[in-house]
Tab-separated table of C-alpha atoms in Angstrom:
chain	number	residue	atom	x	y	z
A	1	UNK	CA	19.078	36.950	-20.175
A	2	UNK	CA	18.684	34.522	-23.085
A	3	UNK	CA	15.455	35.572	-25.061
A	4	UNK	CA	15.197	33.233	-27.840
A	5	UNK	CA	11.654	31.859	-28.379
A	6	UNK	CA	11.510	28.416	-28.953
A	7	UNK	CA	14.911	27.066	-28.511
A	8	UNK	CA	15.465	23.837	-28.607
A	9	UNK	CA	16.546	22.067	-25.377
A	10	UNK	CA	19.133	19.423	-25.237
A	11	UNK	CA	20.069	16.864	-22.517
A	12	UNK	CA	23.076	17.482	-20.368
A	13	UNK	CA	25.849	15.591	-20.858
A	14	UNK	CA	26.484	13.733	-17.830
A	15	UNK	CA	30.304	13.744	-17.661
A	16	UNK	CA	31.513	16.722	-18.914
A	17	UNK	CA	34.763	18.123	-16.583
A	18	UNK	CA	35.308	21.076	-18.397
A	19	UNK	CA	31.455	22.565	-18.175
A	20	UNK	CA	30.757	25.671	-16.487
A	21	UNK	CA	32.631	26.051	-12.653
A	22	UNK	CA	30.566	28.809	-11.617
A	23	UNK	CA	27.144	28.227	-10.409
A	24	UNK	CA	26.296	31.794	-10.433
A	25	UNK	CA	26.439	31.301	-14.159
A	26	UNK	CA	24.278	28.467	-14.351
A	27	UNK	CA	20.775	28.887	-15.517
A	28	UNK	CA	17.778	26.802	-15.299
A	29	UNK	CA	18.035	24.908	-18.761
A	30	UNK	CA	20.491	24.717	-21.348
A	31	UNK	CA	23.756	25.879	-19.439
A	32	UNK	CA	26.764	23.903	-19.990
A	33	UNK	CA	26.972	22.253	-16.520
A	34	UNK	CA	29.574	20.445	-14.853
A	35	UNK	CA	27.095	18.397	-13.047
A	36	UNK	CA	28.521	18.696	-9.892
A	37	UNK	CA	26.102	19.604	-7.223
A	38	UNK	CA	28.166	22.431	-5.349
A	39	UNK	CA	24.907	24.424	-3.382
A	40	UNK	CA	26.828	27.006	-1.226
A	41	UNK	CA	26.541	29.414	-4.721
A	42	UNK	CA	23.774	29.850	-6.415
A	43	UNK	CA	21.150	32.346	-7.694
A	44	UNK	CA	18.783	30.699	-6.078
A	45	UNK	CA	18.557	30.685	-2.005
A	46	UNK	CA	15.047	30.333	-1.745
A	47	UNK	CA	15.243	26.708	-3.937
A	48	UNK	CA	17.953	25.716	-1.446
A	49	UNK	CA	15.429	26.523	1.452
A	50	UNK	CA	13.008	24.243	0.036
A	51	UNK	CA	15.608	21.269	-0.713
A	52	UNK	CA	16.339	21.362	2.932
A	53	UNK	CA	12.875	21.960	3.516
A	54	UNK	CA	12.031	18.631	2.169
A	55	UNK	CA	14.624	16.465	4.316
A	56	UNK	CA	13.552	17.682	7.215
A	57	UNK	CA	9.857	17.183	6.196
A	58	UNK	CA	10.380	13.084	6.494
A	59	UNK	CA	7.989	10.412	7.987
A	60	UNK	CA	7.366	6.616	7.006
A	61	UNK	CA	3.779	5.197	6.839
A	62	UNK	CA	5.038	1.917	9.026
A	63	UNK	CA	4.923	4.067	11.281
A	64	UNK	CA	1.371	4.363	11.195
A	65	UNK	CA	-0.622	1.786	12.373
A	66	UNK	CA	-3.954	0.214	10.129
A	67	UNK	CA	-5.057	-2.107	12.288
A	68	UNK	CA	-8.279	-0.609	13.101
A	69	UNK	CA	-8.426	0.547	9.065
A	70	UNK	CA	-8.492	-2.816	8.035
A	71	UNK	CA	-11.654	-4.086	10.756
A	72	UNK	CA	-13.587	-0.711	9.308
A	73	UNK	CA	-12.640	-1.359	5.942
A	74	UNK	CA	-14.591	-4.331	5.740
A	75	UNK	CA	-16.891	-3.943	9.273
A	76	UNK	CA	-17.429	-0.405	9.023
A	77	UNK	CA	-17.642	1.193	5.905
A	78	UNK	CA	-20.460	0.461	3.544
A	79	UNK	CA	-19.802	-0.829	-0.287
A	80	UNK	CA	-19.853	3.284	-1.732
A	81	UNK	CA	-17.218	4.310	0.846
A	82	UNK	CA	-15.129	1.004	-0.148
A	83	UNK	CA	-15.387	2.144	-3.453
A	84	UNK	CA	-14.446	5.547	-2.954
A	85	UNK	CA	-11.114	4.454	-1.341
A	86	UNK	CA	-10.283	1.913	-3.722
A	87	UNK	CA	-10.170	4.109	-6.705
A	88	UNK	CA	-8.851	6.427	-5.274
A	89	UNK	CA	-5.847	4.857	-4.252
A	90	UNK	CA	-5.535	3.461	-7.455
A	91	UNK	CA	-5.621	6.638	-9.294
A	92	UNK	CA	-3.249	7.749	-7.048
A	93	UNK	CA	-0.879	4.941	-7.219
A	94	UNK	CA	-0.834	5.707	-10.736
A	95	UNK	CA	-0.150	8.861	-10.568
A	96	UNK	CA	2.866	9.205	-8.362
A	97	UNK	CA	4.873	6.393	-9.335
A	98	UNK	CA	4.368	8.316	-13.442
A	99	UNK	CA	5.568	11.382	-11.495
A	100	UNK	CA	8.386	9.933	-10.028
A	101	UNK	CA	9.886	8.592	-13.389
A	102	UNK	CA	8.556	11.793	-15.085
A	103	UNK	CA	10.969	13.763	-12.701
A	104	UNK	CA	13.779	11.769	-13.395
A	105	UNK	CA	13.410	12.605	-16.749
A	106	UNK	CA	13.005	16.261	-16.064
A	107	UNK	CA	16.191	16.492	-14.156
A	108	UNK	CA	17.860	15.095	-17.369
A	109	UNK	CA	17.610	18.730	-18.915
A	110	UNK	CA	17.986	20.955	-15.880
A	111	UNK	CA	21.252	22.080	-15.501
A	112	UNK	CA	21.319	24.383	-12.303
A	113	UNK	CA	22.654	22.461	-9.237
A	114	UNK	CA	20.001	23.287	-6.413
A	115	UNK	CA	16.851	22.688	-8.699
A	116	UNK	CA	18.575	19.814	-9.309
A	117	UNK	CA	18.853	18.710	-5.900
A	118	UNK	CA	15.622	19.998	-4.938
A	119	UNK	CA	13.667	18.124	-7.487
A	120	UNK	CA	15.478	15.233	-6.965
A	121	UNK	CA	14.048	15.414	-3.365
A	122	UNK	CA	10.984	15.529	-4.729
A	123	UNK	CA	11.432	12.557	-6.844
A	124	UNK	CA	12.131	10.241	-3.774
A	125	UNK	CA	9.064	12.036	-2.466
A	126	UNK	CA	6.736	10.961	-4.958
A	127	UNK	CA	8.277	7.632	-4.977
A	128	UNK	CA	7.472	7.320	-1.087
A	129	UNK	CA	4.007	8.559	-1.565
A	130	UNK	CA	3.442	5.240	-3.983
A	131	UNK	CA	4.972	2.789	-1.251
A	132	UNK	CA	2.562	4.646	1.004
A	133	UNK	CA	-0.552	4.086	-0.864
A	134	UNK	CA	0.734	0.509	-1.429
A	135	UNK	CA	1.309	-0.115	2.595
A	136	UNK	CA	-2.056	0.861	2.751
A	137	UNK	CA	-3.481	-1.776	0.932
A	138	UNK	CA	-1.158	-4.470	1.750
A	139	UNK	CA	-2.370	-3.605	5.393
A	140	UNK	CA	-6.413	-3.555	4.908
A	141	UNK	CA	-6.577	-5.840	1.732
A	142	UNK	CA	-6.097	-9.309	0.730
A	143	UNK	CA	-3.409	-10.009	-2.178
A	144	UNK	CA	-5.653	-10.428	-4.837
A	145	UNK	CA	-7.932	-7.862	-3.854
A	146	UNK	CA	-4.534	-5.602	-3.926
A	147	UNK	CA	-3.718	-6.372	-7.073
A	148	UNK	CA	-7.295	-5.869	-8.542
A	149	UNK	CA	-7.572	-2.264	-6.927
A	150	UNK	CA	-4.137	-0.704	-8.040
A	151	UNK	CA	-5.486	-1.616	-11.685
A	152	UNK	CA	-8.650	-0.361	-11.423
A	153	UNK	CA	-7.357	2.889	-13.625
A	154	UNK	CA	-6.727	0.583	-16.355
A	155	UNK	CA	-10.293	-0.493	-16.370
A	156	UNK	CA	-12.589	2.676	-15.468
A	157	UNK	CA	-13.127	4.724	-18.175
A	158	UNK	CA	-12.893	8.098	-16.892
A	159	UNK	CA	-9.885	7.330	-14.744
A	160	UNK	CA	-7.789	5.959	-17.589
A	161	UNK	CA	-9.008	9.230	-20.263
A	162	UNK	CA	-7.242	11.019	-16.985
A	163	UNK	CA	-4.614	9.273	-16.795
A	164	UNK	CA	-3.896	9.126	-20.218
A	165	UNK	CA	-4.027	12.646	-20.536
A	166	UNK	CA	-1.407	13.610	-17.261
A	167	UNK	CA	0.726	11.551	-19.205
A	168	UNK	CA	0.464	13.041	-23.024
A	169	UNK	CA	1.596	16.659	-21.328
A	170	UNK	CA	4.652	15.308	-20.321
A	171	UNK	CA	5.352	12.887	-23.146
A	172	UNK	CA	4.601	16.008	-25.661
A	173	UNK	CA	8.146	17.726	-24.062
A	174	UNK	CA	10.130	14.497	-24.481
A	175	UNK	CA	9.211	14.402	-28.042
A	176	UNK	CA	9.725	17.983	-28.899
A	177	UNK	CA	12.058	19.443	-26.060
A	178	UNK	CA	11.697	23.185	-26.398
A	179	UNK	CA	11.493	26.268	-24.162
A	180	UNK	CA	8.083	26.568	-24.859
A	181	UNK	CA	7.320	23.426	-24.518
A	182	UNK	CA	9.318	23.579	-20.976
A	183	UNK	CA	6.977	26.188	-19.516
A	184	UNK	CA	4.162	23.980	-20.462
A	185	UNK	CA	5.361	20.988	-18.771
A	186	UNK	CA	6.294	23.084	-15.484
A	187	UNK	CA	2.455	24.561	-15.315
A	188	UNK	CA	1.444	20.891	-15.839
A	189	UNK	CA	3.120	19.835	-12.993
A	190	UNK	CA	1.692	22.752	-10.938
A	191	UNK	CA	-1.618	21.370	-11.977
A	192	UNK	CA	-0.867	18.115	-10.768
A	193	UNK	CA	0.479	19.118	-7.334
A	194	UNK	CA	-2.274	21.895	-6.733
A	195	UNK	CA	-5.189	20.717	-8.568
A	196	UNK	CA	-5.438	17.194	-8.883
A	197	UNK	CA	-6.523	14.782	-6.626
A	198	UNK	CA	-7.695	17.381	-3.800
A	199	UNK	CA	-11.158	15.915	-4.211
A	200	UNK	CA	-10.166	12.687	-3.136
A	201	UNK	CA	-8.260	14.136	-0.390
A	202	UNK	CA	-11.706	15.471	1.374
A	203	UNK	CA	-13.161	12.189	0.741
A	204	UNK	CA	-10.359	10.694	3.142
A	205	UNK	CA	-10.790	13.185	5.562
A	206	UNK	CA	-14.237	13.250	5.918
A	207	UNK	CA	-14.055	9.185	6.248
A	208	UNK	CA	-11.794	10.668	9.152
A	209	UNK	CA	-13.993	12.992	10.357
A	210	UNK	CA	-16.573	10.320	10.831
A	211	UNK	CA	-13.777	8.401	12.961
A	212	UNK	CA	-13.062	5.948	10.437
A	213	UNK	CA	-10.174	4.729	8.333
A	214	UNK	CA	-7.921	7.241	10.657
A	215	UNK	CA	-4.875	5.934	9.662
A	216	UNK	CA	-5.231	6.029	5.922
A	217	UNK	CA	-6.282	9.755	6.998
A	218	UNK	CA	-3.190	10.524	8.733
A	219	UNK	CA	-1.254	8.966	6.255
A	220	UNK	CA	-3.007	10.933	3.167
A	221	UNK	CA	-2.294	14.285	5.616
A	222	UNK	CA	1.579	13.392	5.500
A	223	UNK	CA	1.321	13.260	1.799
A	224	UNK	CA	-0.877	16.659	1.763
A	225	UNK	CA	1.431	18.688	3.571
A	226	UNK	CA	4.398	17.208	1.174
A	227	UNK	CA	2.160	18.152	-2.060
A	228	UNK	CA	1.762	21.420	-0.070
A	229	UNK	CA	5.663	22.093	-0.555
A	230	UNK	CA	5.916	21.065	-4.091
A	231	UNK	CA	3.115	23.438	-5.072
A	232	UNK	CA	5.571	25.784	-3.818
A	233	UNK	CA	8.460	24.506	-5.832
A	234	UNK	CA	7.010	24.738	-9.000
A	235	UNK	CA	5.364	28.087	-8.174
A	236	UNK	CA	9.468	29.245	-8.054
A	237	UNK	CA	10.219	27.293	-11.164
A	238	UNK	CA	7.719	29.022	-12.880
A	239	UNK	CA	9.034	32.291	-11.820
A	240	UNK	CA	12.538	31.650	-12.482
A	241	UNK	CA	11.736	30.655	-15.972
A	242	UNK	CA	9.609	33.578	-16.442
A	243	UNK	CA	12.950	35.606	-15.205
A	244	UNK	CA	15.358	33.895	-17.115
A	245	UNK	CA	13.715	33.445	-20.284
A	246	UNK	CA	10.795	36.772	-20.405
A	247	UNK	CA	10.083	36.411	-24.019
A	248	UNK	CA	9.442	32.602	-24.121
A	249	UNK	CA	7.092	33.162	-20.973
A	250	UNK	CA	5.041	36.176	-22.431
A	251	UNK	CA	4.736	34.059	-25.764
A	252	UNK	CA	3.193	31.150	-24.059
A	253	UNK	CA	1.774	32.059	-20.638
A	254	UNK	CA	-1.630	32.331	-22.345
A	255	UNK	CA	-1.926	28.769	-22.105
A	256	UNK	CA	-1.968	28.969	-18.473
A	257	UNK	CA	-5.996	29.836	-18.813
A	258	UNK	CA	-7.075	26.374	-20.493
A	259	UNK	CA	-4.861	24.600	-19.151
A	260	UNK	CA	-5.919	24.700	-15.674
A	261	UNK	CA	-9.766	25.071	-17.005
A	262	UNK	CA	-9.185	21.669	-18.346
A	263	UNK	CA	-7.734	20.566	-14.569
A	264	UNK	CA	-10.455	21.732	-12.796
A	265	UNK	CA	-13.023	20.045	-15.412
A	266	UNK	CA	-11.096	17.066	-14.478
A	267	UNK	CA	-11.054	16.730	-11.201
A	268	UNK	CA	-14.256	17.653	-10.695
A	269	UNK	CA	-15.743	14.935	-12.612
A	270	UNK	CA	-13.234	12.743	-10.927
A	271	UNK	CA	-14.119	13.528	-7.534
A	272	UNK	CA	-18.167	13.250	-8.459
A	273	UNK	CA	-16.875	9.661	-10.065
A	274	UNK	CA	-15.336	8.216	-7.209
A	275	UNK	CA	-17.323	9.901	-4.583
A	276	UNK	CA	-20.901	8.766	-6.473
A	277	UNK	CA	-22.536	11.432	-4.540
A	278	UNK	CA	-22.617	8.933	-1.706
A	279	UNK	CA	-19.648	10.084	0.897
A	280	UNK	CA	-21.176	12.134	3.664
A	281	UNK	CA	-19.916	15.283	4.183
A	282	UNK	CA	-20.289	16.025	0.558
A	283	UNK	CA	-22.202	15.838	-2.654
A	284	UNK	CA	-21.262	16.649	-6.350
A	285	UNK	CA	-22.220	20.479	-5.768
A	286	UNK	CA	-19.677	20.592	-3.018
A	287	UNK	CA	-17.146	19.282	-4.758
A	288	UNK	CA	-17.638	21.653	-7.973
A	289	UNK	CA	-17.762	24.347	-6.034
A	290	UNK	CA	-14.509	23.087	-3.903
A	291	UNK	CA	-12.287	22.942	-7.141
A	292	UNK	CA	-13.311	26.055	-8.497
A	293	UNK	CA	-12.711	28.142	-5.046
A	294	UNK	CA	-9.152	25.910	-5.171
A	295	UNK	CA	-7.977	27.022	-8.329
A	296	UNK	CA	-8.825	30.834	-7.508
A	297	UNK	CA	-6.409	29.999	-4.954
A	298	UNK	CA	-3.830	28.506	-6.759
A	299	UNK	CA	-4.103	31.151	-9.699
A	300	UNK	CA	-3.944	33.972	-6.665
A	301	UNK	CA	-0.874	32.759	-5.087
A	302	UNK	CA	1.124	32.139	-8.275
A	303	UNK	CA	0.467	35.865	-9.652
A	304	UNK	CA	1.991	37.204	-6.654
A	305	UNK	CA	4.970	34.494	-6.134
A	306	UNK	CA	5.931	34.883	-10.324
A	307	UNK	CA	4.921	38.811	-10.169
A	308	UNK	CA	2.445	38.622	-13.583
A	309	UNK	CA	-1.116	40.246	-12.740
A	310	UNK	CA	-2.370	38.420	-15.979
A	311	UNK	CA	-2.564	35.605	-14.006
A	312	UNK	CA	-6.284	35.650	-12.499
A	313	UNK	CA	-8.712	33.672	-10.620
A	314	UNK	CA	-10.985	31.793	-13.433
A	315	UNK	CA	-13.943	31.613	-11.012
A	316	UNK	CA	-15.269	35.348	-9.536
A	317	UNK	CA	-18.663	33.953	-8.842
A	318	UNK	CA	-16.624	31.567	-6.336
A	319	UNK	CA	-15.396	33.779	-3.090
A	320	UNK	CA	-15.704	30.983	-0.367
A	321	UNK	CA	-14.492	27.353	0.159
A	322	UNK	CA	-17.730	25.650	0.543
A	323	UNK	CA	-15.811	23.583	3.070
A	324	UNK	CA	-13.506	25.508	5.172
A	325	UNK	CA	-13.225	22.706	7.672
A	326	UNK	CA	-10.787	21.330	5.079
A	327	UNK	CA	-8.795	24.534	5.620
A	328	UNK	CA	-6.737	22.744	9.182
A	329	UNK	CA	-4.969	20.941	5.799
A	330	UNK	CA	-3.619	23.846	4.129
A	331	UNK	CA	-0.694	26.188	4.288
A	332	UNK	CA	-2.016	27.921	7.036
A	333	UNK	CA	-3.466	25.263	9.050
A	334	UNK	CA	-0.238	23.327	8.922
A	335	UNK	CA	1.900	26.049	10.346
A	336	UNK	CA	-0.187	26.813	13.163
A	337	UNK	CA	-1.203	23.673	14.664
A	338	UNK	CA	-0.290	20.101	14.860
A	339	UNK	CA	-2.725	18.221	13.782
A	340	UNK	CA	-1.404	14.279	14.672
A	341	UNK	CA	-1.380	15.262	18.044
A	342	UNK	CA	-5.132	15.258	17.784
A	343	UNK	CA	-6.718	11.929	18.604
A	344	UNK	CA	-10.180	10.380	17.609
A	345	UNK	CA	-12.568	12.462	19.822
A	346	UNK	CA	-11.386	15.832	17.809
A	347	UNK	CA	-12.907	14.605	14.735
A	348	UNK	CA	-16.551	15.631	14.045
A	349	UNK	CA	-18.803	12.111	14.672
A	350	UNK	CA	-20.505	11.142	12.015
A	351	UNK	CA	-24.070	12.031	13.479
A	352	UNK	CA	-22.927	15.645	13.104
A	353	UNK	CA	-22.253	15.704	9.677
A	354	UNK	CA	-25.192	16.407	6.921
A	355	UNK	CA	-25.580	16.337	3.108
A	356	UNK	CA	-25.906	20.074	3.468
């Protein structure tokens, strides 16, 4: 095991024919790789079930109709739900197409051939999840209207202190690649894919819930059962770091703690931004409560996957999701039923629903 805090990390070199031929000798970062992706050997099996995981897990939004989105997005909603939606999507525009360069970037210092491939999966992932929230608009939105909501980050204060922010964590590595700094930017990541943006997520679904604006609903599903699968990803990557380099992880794991404190400050005041307290279903107490009992989660299920029982739920005052109808989205709720063979009349109407 290499134990040496705070190495520097270099880039592979991308042609380099007399690297390292075994894969079983490959580690996370800094081996001297060959580059070639050979995935029937590896240390790894579980990372090649999730790489194949992913291509199976494969869907296009065309497929998706928005005709009726686009009537209710300008017949049916009222001006707070509108405005929910739009910055949303442009938050989340934002977002994805940083992560898929950000990954790209990544891959430029991992040198193990199946996280390679598998977060080059996720890569094309992300970059679908863009198109997606792009086909949305182009479908329910004039051109210039398009163009004015995808830049709506740039413009709205708290959204651009947010986005700014996602974006310093990574650009900290690339100017100072080190192992510590490597752990750092994998628990960012796990942020992003566990923590951020679930607030906006229940906002679409309870638009769907009300019968509305299904097929930006089914379409935000799609992309929250792929998020579901790179939370696990990252949960492994954090685990194989942790095995492969234990010093550099018990030096630095204490910045797990604020780190996602700072993430659930953040999307919490996001979600209460673009929700305005006016989405029914909902309400700013909801919501804080919501992130909190999510990020017990999240801090649960990555003690147990990396094996550290330092790693604890931040919130003990929080023991329930305050809304476990949003539960039919998660791991569990996935696996045992499908839910786009539902149709319109299994959504709660909106007379049904409360502030409460």
């Amino acid at each position: 095991m290499n134990t040496t805090i705070n190495q520097d990390i270099k880039r592979k070199v991308l042609f380099n024919p007399d690297g390292e031929r075994d894969a079983l000798k490959l580690t996370f970062i800094g081996a001297d790789t060959n580059n070639l992706l050979q995935l029937a050997k590896t240390k790894y099996p579980i990372m090649r079930k999730l790489y194949e995981t992913q291509m199976f897990q494969n869907w296009l939004p065309q497929r998706i109709s928005m005709v009726e989105d686009k009537v209710q997005y300008y017949d049916v909603m009222n001006n707070y739900e509108r405005r929910f939606l739009d910055k949303l999507l442009s938050f989340l525009i934002f977002l994805d197409s940083i992560q898929t360069n950000h990954l790209a970037t990544m891959l430029q210092y991992v040198t193990e051939p199946v996280l390679t491939a598998c977060l080059a999966e996720q890569a094309r992932f992300e970059a679908l999840h863009s198109y997606s929230y792009t086909y949305m608009l182009e479908s329910i939105v004039t051109p210039s209207e398009l163009d004015d909501i995808i830049y709506q980050w740039k413009d709205d204060e708290i959204m651009l202190t947010r986005n700014k922010f996602i974006a310093e964590q990574y650009e900290e590595f690339y100017s100072n690649p080190t192992k510590d700094g490597f752990l750092k930017l994998l628990f960012s990541n796990y942020l992003l894919e566990s923590i951020y943006f679930y607030s906006g997520f229940v906002g679409v679904h309870l638009l769907g819930r009300k019968g509305i604006m299904l097929g930006v609903d089914e379409i935000i599903t799609l992309i929250q059962k792929d998020e579901l699968l790179h939370i696990s990803i990252f949960q492994q990557l954090i685990k194989i770091f942790k095995d492969e380099n234990p010093d550099v992880y018990e030096k630095n794991k204490h910045i797990f703690v604020p780190m996602m404190k700072t993430a659930v400050e953040q999307e919490i005041a996001f979600g209460q931004h673009i929700t305005d307290n006016q989405i029914l279903g909902t309400n700013n107490k909801k919501i804080e409560q919501y992130i909190k009992w999510l990020s017990n989660k999240r801090m649960s299920t990555l003690s147990a996957v990396v094996g550290d029982s330092d790693i604890i739920p931040l919130y003990p005052d929080i023991t329930e999701n305050p809304m476990k109808w949003t539960e039919k989205y998660d791991e569990n709720g996935f696996a045992n039923n499908n839910f786009f063979e539902n149709n319109v009349t299994d959504y709660e109407q909106g007379d049904s629903l409360s502030w409460d």
